[in-house]
Amino acid sequence: MKTNASIAQTTFASVVLCLASVAHAAGPHGHTLEPRHGGMVVEAKDIDYELVASPKKVELYLRDHGKPVDVMQASAKLTLLSGDKKQEVELKPAGGKLQAEGSFQVGPGTRAVVVVTRPDKAPATARFSFK
């Protein structure tokens, strides 16, 4: 037979687990990291970075609390690591995003590191893994 104290402890533990799950799903700053362009999203320095990659084009979208970041004066260096192959790509502003066209190794197992430079901001690094 459970005592009132053990029931309270069990209830408290359940509530803590539920709250932890909600906090984890919402991301470190209380918002979800949802892709808006079909890519992968990570957060770094309070900015959401969404990488959309195909074998012929790579696009990087930046959002600050859900609002697009102006990237007209920004640039980025993308490094793709696939097996023992390394490819470095410069991303340039293109209609609200940073973009490059060419031939890219972006299959499962590929890792990507992007360093974004914006005026009056410290460079920011975002890391992605293709599944």
mmCIF file with all atom_site columns, N, CA, C and O in Angstrom, residues 33-77:
data_model
loop_
_atom_site.group_PDB
_atom_site.id
_atom_site.type_symbol
_atom_site.label_atom_id
_atom_site.label_alt_id
_atom_site.label_comp_id
_atom_site.label_asym_id
_atom_site.label_entity_id
_atom_site.label_seq_id
_atom_site.pdbx_PDB_ins_code
_atom_site.Cartn_x
_atom_site.Cartn_y
_atom_site.Cartn_z
_atom_site.occupancy
_atom_site.B_iso_or_equiv
_atom_site.pdbx_formal_charge
_atom_site.auth_seq_id
_atom_site.auth_comp_id
_atom_site.auth_asym_id
_atom_site.auth_atom_id
_atom_site.pdbx_PDB_model_num
ATOM 1   N N  . LEU A 1 33 ? 12.364 24.412 -33.180 1.00 0.00 ? 33 LEU A N  1
ATOM 2   C CA . LEU A 1 33 ? 13.236 24.595 -34.334 1.00 0.00 ? 33 LEU A CA 1
ATOM 3   C C  . LEU A 1 33 ? 12.615 23.883 -35.525 1.00 0.00 ? 33 LEU A C  1
ATOM 4   O O  . LEU A 1 33 ? 13.025 22.794 -35.898 1.00 0.00 ? 33 LEU A O  1
ATOM 5   N N  . GLU A 1 34 ? 11.609 24.511 -36.101 1.00 0.00 ? 34 GLU A N  1
ATOM 6   C CA . GLU A 1 34 ? 10.873 23.927 -37.212 1.00 0.00 ? 34 GLU A CA 1
ATOM 7   C C  . GLU A 1 34 ? 11.450 24.393 -38.551 1.00 0.00 ? 34 GLU A C  1
ATOM 8   O O  . GLU A 1 34 ? 11.638 25.593 -38.749 1.00 0.00 ? 34 GLU A O  1
ATOM 9   N N  . PRO A 1 35 ? 11.720 23.469 -39.466 1.00 0.00 ? 35 PRO A N  1
ATOM 10  C CA . PRO A 1 35 ? 12.159 23.894 -40.795 1.00 0.00 ? 35 PRO A CA 1
ATOM 11  C C  . PRO A 1 35 ? 11.012 24.562 -41.552 1.00 0.00 ? 35 PRO A C  1
ATOM 12  O O  . PRO A 1 35 ? 9.881  24.090 -41.515 1.00 0.00 ? 35 PRO A O  1
ATOM 13  N N  . ARG A 1 36 ? 11.296 25.659 -42.201 1.00 0.00 ? 36 ARG A N  1
ATOM 14  C CA . ARG A 1 36 ? 10.288 26.370 -43.002 1.00 0.00 ? 36 ARG A CA 1
ATOM 15  C C  . ARG A 1 36 ? 10.536 26.203 -44.493 1.00 0.00 ? 36 ARG A C  1
ATOM 16  O O  . ARG A 1 36 ? 9.716  26.621 -45.300 1.00 0.00 ? 36 ARG A O  1
ATOM 17  N N  . HIS A 1 37 ? 11.696 25.637 -44.839 1.00 0.00 ? 37 HIS A N  1
ATOM 18  C CA . HIS A 1 37 ? 12.063 25.504 -46.249 1.00 0.00 ? 37 HIS A CA 1
ATOM 19  C C  . HIS A 1 37 ? 12.452 24.071 -46.598 1.00 0.00 ? 37 HIS A C  1
ATOM 20  O O  . HIS A 1 37 ? 13.095 23.843 -47.613 1.00 0.00 ? 37 HIS A O  1
ATOM 21  N N  . GLY A 1 38 ? 12.117 23.129 -45.707 1.00 0.00 ? 38 GLY A N  1
ATOM 22  C CA . GLY A 1 38 ? 12.399 21.724 -45.968 1.00 0.00 ? 38 GLY A CA 1
ATOM 23  C C  . GLY A 1 38 ? 13.801 21.280 -45.608 1.00 0.00 ? 38 GLY A C  1
ATOM 24  O O  . GLY A 1 38 ? 14.233 20.208 -46.020 1.00 0.00 ? 38 GLY A O  1
ATOM 25  N N  . GLY A 1 39 ? 14.520 22.080 -44.830 1.00 0.00 ? 39 GLY A N  1
ATOM 26  C CA . GLY A 1 39 ? 15.893 21.741 -44.485 1.00 0.00 ? 39 GLY A CA 1
ATOM 27  C C  . GLY A 1 39 ? 16.049 21.278 -43.054 1.00 0.00 ? 39 GLY A C  1
ATOM 28  O O  . GLY A 1 39 ? 15.099 20.867 -42.398 1.00 0.00 ? 39 GLY A O  1
ATOM 29  N N  . MET A 1 40 ? 17.289 21.381 -42.573 1.00 0.00 ? 40 MET A N  1
ATOM 30  C CA . MET A 1 40 ? 17.638 21.041 -41.188 1.00 0.00 ? 40 MET A CA 1
ATOM 31  C C  . MET A 1 40 ? 17.853 22.345 -40.435 1.00 0.00 ? 40 MET A C  1
ATOM 32  O O  . MET A 1 40 ? 18.452 23.277 -40.983 1.00 0.00 ? 40 MET A O  1
ATOM 33  N N  . VAL A 1 41 ? 17.393 22.409 -39.183 1.00 0.00 ? 41 VAL A N  1
ATOM 34  C CA . VAL A 1 41 ? 17.495 23.641 -38.406 1.00 0.00 ? 41 VAL A CA 1
ATOM 35  C C  . VAL A 1 41 ? 18.303 23.396 -37.139 1.00 0.00 ? 41 VAL A C  1
ATOM 36  O O  . VAL A 1 41 ? 18.080 22.412 -36.434 1.00 0.00 ? 41 VAL A O  1
ATOM 37  N N  . VAL A 1 42 ? 19.238 24.312 -36.877 1.00 0.00 ? 42 VAL A N  1
ATOM 38  C CA . VAL A 1 42 ? 19.963 24.334 -35.613 1.00 0.00 ? 42 VAL A CA 1
ATOM 39  C C  . VAL A 1 42 ? 19.972 25.777 -35.116 1.00 0.00 ? 42 VAL A C  1
ATOM 40  O O  . VAL A 1 42 ? 19.756 26.711 -35.883 1.00 0.00 ? 42 VAL A O  1
ATOM 41  N N  . GLU A 1 43 ? 20.226 25.923 -33.818 1.00 0.00 ? 43 GLU A N  1
ATOM 42  C CA . GLU A 1 43 ? 20.299 27.255 -33.229 1.00 0.00 ? 43 GLU A CA 1
ATOM 43  C C  . GLU A 1 43 ? 21.712 27.500 -32.726 1.00 0.00 ? 43 GLU A C  1
ATOM 44  O O  . GLU A 1 43 ? 22.328 26.629 -32.119 1.00 0.00 ? 43 GLU A O  1
ATOM 45  N N  . ALA A 1 44 ? 22.222 28.705 -33.008 1.00 0.00 ? 44 ALA A N  1
ATOM 46  C CA . ALA A 1 44 ? 23.530 29.121 -32.506 1.00 0.00 ? 44 ALA A CA 1
ATOM 47  C C  . ALA A 1 44 ? 23.487 30.627 -32.260 1.00 0.00 ? 44 ALA A C  1
ATOM 48  O O  . ALA A 1 44 ? 23.035 31.386 -33.117 1.00 0.00 ? 44 ALA A O  1
ATOM 49  N N  . LYS A 1 45 ? 23.918 31.032 -31.074 1.00 0.00 ? 45 LYS A N  1
ATOM 50  C CA . LYS A 1 45 ? 23.931 32.453 -30.699 1.00 0.00 ? 45 LYS A CA 1
ATOM 51  C C  . LYS A 1 45 ? 22.568 33.106 -30.935 1.00 0.00 ? 45 LYS A C  1
ATOM 52  O O  . LYS A 1 45 ? 22.476 34.179 -31.527 1.00 0.00 ? 45 LYS A O  1
ATOM 53  N N  . ASP A 1 46 ? 21.505 32.446 -30.506 1.00 0.00 ? 46 ASP A N  1
ATOM 54  C CA . ASP A 1 46 ? 20.122 32.945 -30.582 1.00 0.00 ? 46 ASP A CA 1
ATOM 55  C C  . ASP A 1 46 ? 19.589 33.125 -31.997 1.00 0.00 ? 46 ASP A C  1
ATOM 56  O O  . ASP A 1 46 ? 18.577 33.792 -32.199 1.00 0.00 ? 46 ASP A O  1
ATOM 57  N N  . ILE A 1 47 ? 20.254 32.580 -32.988 1.00 0.00 ? 47 ILE A N  1
ATOM 58  C CA . ILE A 1 47 ? 19.780 32.638 -34.371 1.00 0.00 ? 47 ILE A CA 1
ATOM 59  C C  . ILE A 1 47 ? 19.510 31.212 -34.837 1.00 0.00 ? 47 ILE A C  1
ATOM 60  O O  . ILE A 1 47 ? 20.279 30.302 -34.558 1.00 0.00 ? 47 ILE A O  1
ATOM 61  N N  . ASP A 1 48 ? 18.378 31.015 -35.544 1.00 0.00 ? 48 ASP A N  1
ATOM 62  C CA . ASP A 1 48 ? 18.066 29.722 -36.146 1.00 0.00 ? 48 ASP A CA 1
ATOM 63  C C  . ASP A 1 48 ? 18.675 29.693 -37.544 1.00 0.00 ? 48 ASP A C  1
ATOM 64  O O  . ASP A 1 48 ? 18.475 30.622 -38.334 1.00 0.00 ? 48 ASP A O  1
ATOM 65  N N  . TYR A 1 49 ? 19.410 28.627 -37.840 1.00 0.00 ? 49 TYR A N  1
ATOM 66  C CA . TYR A 1 49 ? 20.030 28.425 -39.149 1.00 0.00 ? 49 TYR A CA 1
ATOM 67  C C  . TYR A 1 49 ? 19.361 27.228 -39.796 1.00 0.00 ? 49 TYR A C  1
ATOM 68  O O  . TYR A 1 49 ? 19.368 26.139 -39.234 1.00 0.00 ? 49 TYR A O  1
ATOM 69  N N  . GLU A 1 50 ? 18.799 27.429 -40.986 1.00 0.00 ? 50 GLU A N  1
ATOM 70  C CA . GLU A 1 50 ? 18.181 26.322 -41.719 1.00 0.00 ? 50 GLU A CA 1
ATOM 71  C C  . GLU A 1 50 ? 18.977 26.074 -42.988 1.00 0.00 ? 50 GLU A C  1
ATOM 72  O O  . GLU A 1 50 ? 19.062 26.940 -43.861 1.00 0.00 ? 50 GLU A O  1
ATOM 73  N N  . LEU A 1 51 ? 19.540 24.890 -43.074 1.00 0.00 ? 51 LEU A N  1
ATOM 74  C CA . LEU A 1 51 ? 20.330 24.489 -44.231 1.00 0.00 ? 51 LEU A CA 1
ATOM 75  C C  . LEU A 1 51 ? 19.476 23.600 -45.133 1.00 0.00 ? 51 LEU A C  1
ATOM 76  O O  . LEU A 1 51 ? 18.974 22.565 -44.697 1.00 0.00 ? 51 LEU A O  1
ATOM 77  N N  . VAL A 1 52 ? 19.322 24.043 -46.376 1.00 0.00 ? 52 VAL A N  1
ATOM 78  C CA . VAL A 1 52 ? 18.601 23.271 -47.389 1.00 0.00 ? 52 VAL A CA 1
ATOM 79  C C  . VAL A 1 52 ? 19.634 22.903 -48.444 1.00 0.00 ? 52 VAL A C  1
ATOM 80  O O  . VAL A 1 52 ? 20.213 23.789 -49.087 1.00 0.00 ? 52 VAL A O  1
ATOM 81  N N  . ALA A 1 53 ? 19.890 21.607 -48.597 1.00 0.00 ? 53 ALA A N  1
ATOM 82  C CA . ALA A 1 53 ? 20.971 21.186 -49.488 1.00 0.00 ? 53 ALA A CA 1
ATOM 83  C C  . ALA A 1 53 ? 20.490 20.113 -50.450 1.00 0.00 ? 53 ALA A C  1
ATOM 84  O O  . ALA A 1 53 ? 19.775 19.195 -50.072 1.00 0.00 ? 53 ALA A O  1
ATOM 85  N N  . SER A 1 54 ? 20.911 20.260 -51.686 1.00 0.00 ? 54 SER A N  1
ATOM 86  C CA . SER A 1 54 ? 20.679 19.254 -52.717 1.00 0.00 ? 54 SER A CA 1
ATOM 87  C C  . SER A 1 54 ? 22.003 19.080 -53.458 1.00 0.00 ? 54 SER A C  1
ATOM 88  O O  . SER A 1 54 ? 22.931 19.864 -53.251 1.00 0.00 ? 54 SER A O  1
ATOM 89  N N  . PRO A 1 55 ? 22.120 18.075 -54.317 1.00 0.00 ? 55 PRO A N  1
ATOM 90  C CA . PRO A 1 55 ? 23.377 17.894 -55.038 1.00 0.00 ? 55 PRO A CA 1
ATOM 91  C C  . PRO A 1 55 ? 23.770 19.085 -55.923 1.00 0.00 ? 55 PRO A C  1
ATOM 92  O O  . PRO A 1 55 ? 24.929 19.232 -56.284 1.00 0.00 ? 55 PRO A O  1
ATOM 93  N N  . LYS A 1 56 ? 22.823 19.985 -56.260 1.00 0.00 ? 56 LYS A N  1
ATOM 94  C CA . LYS A 1 56 ? 23.120 21.100 -57.167 1.00 0.00 ? 56 LYS A CA 1
ATOM 95  C C  . LYS A 1 56 ? 23.021 22.481 -56.528 1.00 0.00 ? 56 LYS A C  1
ATOM 96  O O  . LYS A 1 56 ? 23.462 23.461 -57.109 1.00 0.00 ? 56 LYS A O  1
ATOM 97  N N  . LYS A 1 57 ? 22.429 22.582 -55.321 1.00 0.00 ? 57 LYS A N  1
ATOM 98  C CA . LYS A 1 57 ? 22.255 23.891 -54.698 1.00 0.00 ? 57 LYS A CA 1
ATOM 99  C C  . LYS A 1 57 ? 22.252 23.761 -53.181 1.00 0.00 ? 57 LYS A C  1
ATOM 100 O O  . LYS A 1 57 ? 21.728 22.800 -52.636 1.00 0.00 ? 57 LYS A O  1
ATOM 101 N N  . VAL A 1 58 ? 22.839 24.760 -52.524 1.00 0.00 ? 58 VAL A N  1
ATOM 102 C CA . VAL A 1 58 ? 22.841 24.831 -51.064 1.00 0.00 ? 58 VAL A CA 1
ATOM 103 C C  . VAL A 1 58 ? 22.296 26.209 -50.680 1.00 0.00 ? 58 VAL A C  1
ATOM 104 O O  . VAL A 1 58 ? 22.733 27.231 -51.223 1.00 0.00 ? 58 VAL A O  1
ATOM 105 N N  . GLU A 1 59 ? 21.338 26.213 -49.743 1.00 0.00 ? 59 GLU A N  1
ATOM 106 C CA . GLU A 1 59 ? 20.741 27.464 -49.274 1.00 0.00 ? 59 GLU A CA 1
ATOM 107 C C  . GLU A 1 59 ? 20.793 27.494 -47.749 1.00 0.00 ? 59 GLU A C  1
ATOM 108 O O  . GLU A 1 59 ? 20.616 26.465 -47.103 1.00 0.00 ? 59 GLU A O  1
ATOM 109 N N  . LEU A 1 60 ? 21.024 28.677 -47.202 1.00 0.00 ? 60 LEU A N  1
ATOM 110 C CA . LEU A 1 60 ? 21.056 28.856 -45.755 1.00 0.00 ? 60 LEU A CA 1
ATOM 111 C C  . LEU A 1 60 ? 20.152 30.034 -45.397 1.00 0.00 ? 60 LEU A C  1
ATOM 112 O O  . LEU A 1 60 ? 20.353 31.148 -45.878 1.00 0.00 ? 60 LEU A O  1
ATOM 113 N N  . TYR A 1 61 ? 19.142 29.753 -44.571 1.00 0.00 ? 61 TYR A N  1
ATOM 114 C CA . TYR A 1 61 ? 18.202 30.767 -44.099 1.00 0.00 ? 61 TYR A CA 1
ATOM 115 C C  . TYR A 1 61 ? 18.507 31.061 -42.639 1.00 0.00 ? 61 TYR A C  1
ATOM 116 O O  . TYR A 1 61 ? 18.761 30.144 -41.868 1.00 0.00 ? 61 TYR A O  1
ATOM 117 N N  . LEU A 1 62 ? 18.441 32.339 -42.253 1.00 0.00 ? 62 LEU A N  1
ATOM 118 C CA . LEU A 1 62 ? 18.666 32.751 -40.870 1.00 0.00 ? 62 LEU A CA 1
ATOM 119 C C  . LEU A 1 62 ? 17.398 33.394 -40.326 1.00 0.00 ? 62 LEU A C  1
ATOM 120 O O  . LEU A 1 62 ? 16.759 34.192 -41.026 1.00 0.00 ? 62 LEU A O  1
ATOM 121 N N  . ARG A 1 63 ? 17.032 33.021 -39.092 1.00 0.00 ? 63 ARG A N  1
ATOM 122 C CA . ARG A 1 63 ? 15.863 33.617 -38.425 1.00 0.00 ? 63 ARG A CA 1
ATOM 123 C C  . ARG A 1 63 ? 16.240 33.999 -37.001 1.00 0.00 ? 63 ARG A C  1
ATOM 124 O O  . ARG A 1 63 ? 16.979 33.290 -36.328 1.00 0.00 ? 63 ARG A O  1
ATOM 125 N N  . ASP A 1 64 ? 15.694 35.116 -36.570 1.00 0.00 ? 64 ASP A N  1
ATOM 126 C CA . ASP A 1 64 ? 15.849 35.588 -35.206 1.00 0.00 ? 64 ASP A CA 1
ATOM 127 C C  . ASP A 1 64 ? 14.461 35.649 -34.585 1.00 0.00 ? 64 ASP A C  1
ATOM 128 O O  . ASP A 1 64 ? 13.648 36.485 -34.972 1.00 0.00 ? 64 ASP A O  1
ATOM 129 N N  . HIS A 1 65 ? 14.179 34.723 -33.659 1.00 0.00 ? 65 HIS A N  1
ATOM 130 C CA . HIS A 1 65 ? 12.858 34.613 -33.029 1.00 0.00 ? 65 HIS A CA 1
ATOM 131 C C  . HIS A 1 65 ? 11.749 34.519 -34.079 1.00 0.00 ? 65 HIS A C  1
ATOM 132 O O  . HIS A 1 65 ? 10.728 35.179 -33.990 1.00 0.00 ? 65 HIS A O  1
ATOM 133 N N  . GLY A 1 66 ? 11.989 33.726 -35.121 1.00 0.00 ? 66 GLY A N  1
ATOM 134 C CA . GLY A 1 66 ? 10.988 33.477 -36.148 1.00 0.00 ? 66 GLY A CA 1
ATOM 135 C C  . GLY A 1 66 ? 10.971 34.478 -37.283 1.00 0.00 ? 66 GLY A C  1
ATOM 136 O O  . GLY A 1 66 ? 10.306 34.261 -38.290 1.00 0.00 ? 66 GLY A O  1
ATOM 137 N N  . LYS A 1 67 ? 11.713 35.573 -37.164 1.00 0.00 ? 67 LYS A N  1
ATOM 138 C CA . LYS A 1 67 ? 11.724 36.598 -38.211 1.00 0.00 ? 67 LYS A CA 1
ATOM 139 C C  . LYS A 1 67 ? 12.991 36.463 -39.045 1.00 0.00 ? 67 LYS A C  1
ATOM 140 O O  . LYS A 1 67 ? 14.084 36.275 -38.500 1.00 0.00 ? 67 LYS A O  1
ATOM 141 N N  . PRO A 1 68 ? 12.854 36.570 -40.370 1.00 0.00 ? 68 PRO A N  1
ATOM 142 C CA . PRO A 1 68 ? 14.047 36.460 -41.227 1.00 0.00 ? 68 PRO A CA 1
ATOM 143 C C  . PRO A 1 68 ? 15.094 37.510 -40.876 1.00 0.00 ? 68 PRO A C  1
ATOM 144 O O  . PRO A 1 68 ? 14.772 38.650 -40.562 1.00 0.00 ? 68 PRO A O  1
ATOM 145 N N  . VAL A 1 69 ? 16.357 37.092 -40.941 1.00 0.00 ? 69 VAL A N  1
ATOM 146 C CA . VAL A 1 69 ? 17.488 37.992 -40.706 1.00 0.00 ? 69 VAL A CA 1
ATOM 147 C C  . VAL A 1 69 ? 17.944 38.528 -42.063 1.00 0.00 ? 69 VAL A C  1
ATOM 148 O O  . VAL A 1 69 ? 18.049 37.782 -43.037 1.00 0.00 ? 69 VAL A O  1
ATOM 149 N N  . ASP A 1 70 ? 18.224 39.824 -42.123 1.00 0.00 ? 70 ASP A N  1
ATOM 150 C CA . ASP A 1 70 ? 18.733 40.436 -43.345 1.00 0.00 ? 70 ASP A CA 1
ATOM 151 C C  . ASP A 1 70 ? 20.144 39.911 -43.606 1.00 0.00 ? 70 ASP A C  1
ATOM 152 O O  . ASP A 1 70 ? 21.049 40.093 -42.790 1.00 0.00 ? 70 ASP A O  1
ATOM 153 N N  . VAL A 1 71 ? 20.331 39.258 -44.737 1.00 0.00 ? 71 VAL A N  1
ATOM 154 C CA . VAL A 1 71 ? 21.631 38.668 -45.064 1.00 0.00 ? 71 VAL A CA 1
ATOM 155 C C  . VAL A 1 71 ? 22.295 39.349 -46.262 1.00 0.00 ? 71 VAL A C  1
ATOM 156 O O  . VAL A 1 71 ? 23.282 38.844 -46.783 1.00 0.00 ? 71 VAL A O  1
ATOM 157 N N  . MET A 1 72 ? 21.782 40.500 -46.664 1.00 0.00 ? 72 MET A N  1
ATOM 158 C CA . MET A 1 72 ? 22.326 41.166 -47.849 1.00 0.00 ? 72 MET A CA 1
ATOM 159 C C  . MET A 1 72 ? 23.797 41.562 -47.683 1.00 0.00 ? 72 MET A C  1
ATOM 160 O O  . MET A 1 72 ? 24.532 41.625 -48.660 1.00 0.00 ? 72 MET A O  1
ATOM 161 N N  . GLN A 1 73 ? 24.256 41.802 -46.455 1.00 0.00 ? 73 GLN A N  1
ATOM 162 C CA . GLN A 1 73 ? 25.655 42.151 -46.204 1.00 0.00 ? 73 GLN A CA 1
ATOM 163 C C  . GLN A 1 73 ? 26.407 40.985 -45.559 1.00 0.00 ? 73 GLN A C  1
ATOM 164 O O  . GLN A 1 73 ? 27.526 41.165 -45.090 1.00 0.00 ? 73 GLN A O  1
ATOM 165 N N  . ALA A 1 74 ? 25.807 39.814 -45.545 1.00 0.00 ? 74 ALA A N  1
ATOM 166 C CA . ALA A 1 74 ? 26.405 38.648 -44.889 1.00 0.00 ? 74 ALA A CA 1
ATOM 167 C C  . ALA A 1 74 ? 27.118 37.758 -45.901 1.00 0.00 ? 74 ALA A C  1
ATOM 168 O O  . ALA A 1 74 ? 26.912 37.861 -47.111 1.00 0.00 ? 74 ALA A O  1
ATOM 169 N N  . SER A 1 75 ? 27.930 36.870 -45.368 1.00 0.00 ? 75 SER A N  1
ATOM 170 C CA . SER A 1 75 ? 28.547 35.831 -46.181 1.00 0.00 ? 75 SER A CA 1
ATOM 171 C C  . SER A 1 75 ? 28.715 34.604 -45.289 1.00 0.00 ? 75 SER A C  1
ATOM 172 O O  . SER A 1 75 ? 28.593 34.699 -44.069 1.00 0.00 ? 75 SER A O  1
ATOM 173 N N  . ALA A 1 76 ? 28.985 33.480 -45.917 1.00 0.00 ? 76 ALA A N  1
ATOM 174 C CA . ALA A 1 76 ? 29.169 32.260 -45.141 1.00 0.00 ? 76 ALA A CA 1
ATOM 175 C C  . ALA A 1 76 ? 30.141 31.335 -45.860 1.00 0.00 ? 76 ALA A C  1
ATOM 176 O O  . ALA A 1 76 ? 30.211 31.315 -47.092 1.00 0.00 ? 76 ALA A O  1
ATOM 177 N N  . LYS A 1 77 ? 30.877 30.586 -45.071 1.00 0.00 ? 77 LYS A N  1
ATOM 178 C CA . LYS A 1 77 ? 31.751 29.545 -45.596 1.00 0.00 ? 77 LYS A CA 1
ATOM 179 C C  . LYS A 1 77 ? 31.193 28.218 -45.101 1.00 0.00 ? 77 LYS A C  1
ATOM 180 O O  . LYS A 1 77 ? 31.065 27.992 -43.899 1.00 0.00 ? 77 LYS A O  1
#
